[in-house]
Amino acid sequence: MASLFSFVLRLLLLLAGLVFAISLALAVVVLLLGWGLRSLWARLTGRRVAPFVMRIDPRDGFGQVYRRADGVSGGTGRGNAATTLHDVTDVEPKSPRR
């Protein structure tokens, strides 16, 4: 009985894997078909085929941080407390305990 249960379980896992692989292949085929149709339509209308591009500039992340620190973005309401130095007092370090 245990061997029958093991066989059925393996068969079900195999079928689930096949369904997943077929659905993944089908999704790739649909994407390729869409890309091909887009390219064909661009050629028929005489337009250039623009690639799928995500324009990400790494400097934008730094710019957002600096704008938040200056209080431009609204942020958390702290204003520019992180960038002002007039309220900093000089502190002497503690001597290490011996």
PDB file of C-alpha atoms in Angstrom, residues 50-88:
ATOM      1  CA  ALA A  50      12.208  50.845 -29.845  1.00  0.00           C
ATOM      2  CA  PRO A  51      13.645  48.301 -27.413  1.00  0.00           C
ATOM      3  CA  PHE A  52      12.052  47.574 -24.076  1.00  0.00           C
ATOM      4  CA  VAL A  53      14.276  49.632 -21.794  1.00  0.00           C
ATOM      5  CA  MET A  54      13.917  50.679 -18.175  1.00  0.00           C
ATOM      6  CA  ARG A  55      15.867  53.855 -17.729  1.00  0.00           C
ATOM      7  CA  ILE A  56      17.264  53.869 -14.211  1.00  0.00           C
ATOM      8  CA  ASP A  57      19.793  56.427 -13.098  1.00  0.00           C
ATOM      9  CA  PRO A  58      21.596  55.408  -9.890  1.00  0.00           C
ATOM     10  CA  ARG A  59      22.185  59.069  -9.074  1.00  0.00           C
ATOM     11  CA  ASP A  60      18.443  59.600  -8.642  1.00  0.00           C
ATOM     12  CA  GLY A  61      18.505  57.623  -5.397  1.00  0.00           C
ATOM     13  CA  PHE A  62      21.199  59.860  -3.958  1.00  0.00           C
ATOM     14  CA  GLY A  63      19.306  62.939  -5.125  1.00  0.00           C
ATOM     15  CA  GLN A  64      16.184  61.803  -3.277  1.00  0.00           C
ATOM     16  CA  VAL A  65      18.138  61.318  -0.072  1.00  0.00           C
ATOM     17  CA  TYR A  66      19.731  64.757  -0.295  1.00  0.00           C
ATOM     18  CA  ARG A  67      16.394  66.414  -1.087  1.00  0.00           C
ATOM     19  CA  ARG A  68      14.822  64.749   1.953  1.00  0.00           C
ATOM     20  CA  ALA A  69      17.693  65.882   4.138  1.00  0.00           C
ATOM     21  CA  ASP A  70      17.203  69.460   2.949  1.00  0.00           C
ATOM     22  CA  GLY A  71      13.483  69.290   3.677  1.00  0.00           C
ATOM     23  CA  VAL A  72      12.387  69.771   0.075  1.00  0.00           C
ATOM     24  CA  SER A  73      10.410  66.560  -0.206  1.00  0.00           C
ATOM     25  CA  GLY A  74       8.387  66.954   2.978  1.00  0.00           C
ATOM     26  CA  GLY A  75       9.698  63.678   4.311  1.00  0.00           C
ATOM     27  CA  THR A  76       9.251  62.989   8.025  1.00  0.00           C
ATOM     28  CA  GLY A  77       8.968  66.581   9.180  1.00  0.00           C
ATOM     29  CA  ARG A  78      12.466  66.781  10.604  1.00  0.00           C
ATOM     30  CA  GLY A  79      13.440  69.524   8.200  1.00  0.00           C
ATOM     31  CA  ASN A  80      17.143  69.904   7.639  1.00  0.00           C
ATOM     32  CA  ALA A  81      18.219  68.859  11.125  1.00  0.00           C
ATOM     33  CA  ALA A  82      20.509  66.235   9.652  1.00  0.00           C
ATOM     34  CA  THR A  83      22.541  68.815   7.732  1.00  0.00           C
ATOM     35  CA  THR A  84      22.819  71.711  10.204  1.00  0.00           C
ATOM     36  CA  LEU A  85      25.876  71.902  12.380  1.00  0.00           C
ATOM     37  CA  HIS A  86      25.183  75.000  14.483  1.00  0.00           C
ATOM     38  CA  ASP A  87      23.527  73.033  17.290  1.00  0.00           C
ATOM     39  CA  VAL A  88      26.365  70.511  17.661  1.00  0.00           C
TER      40      VAL A  88
END
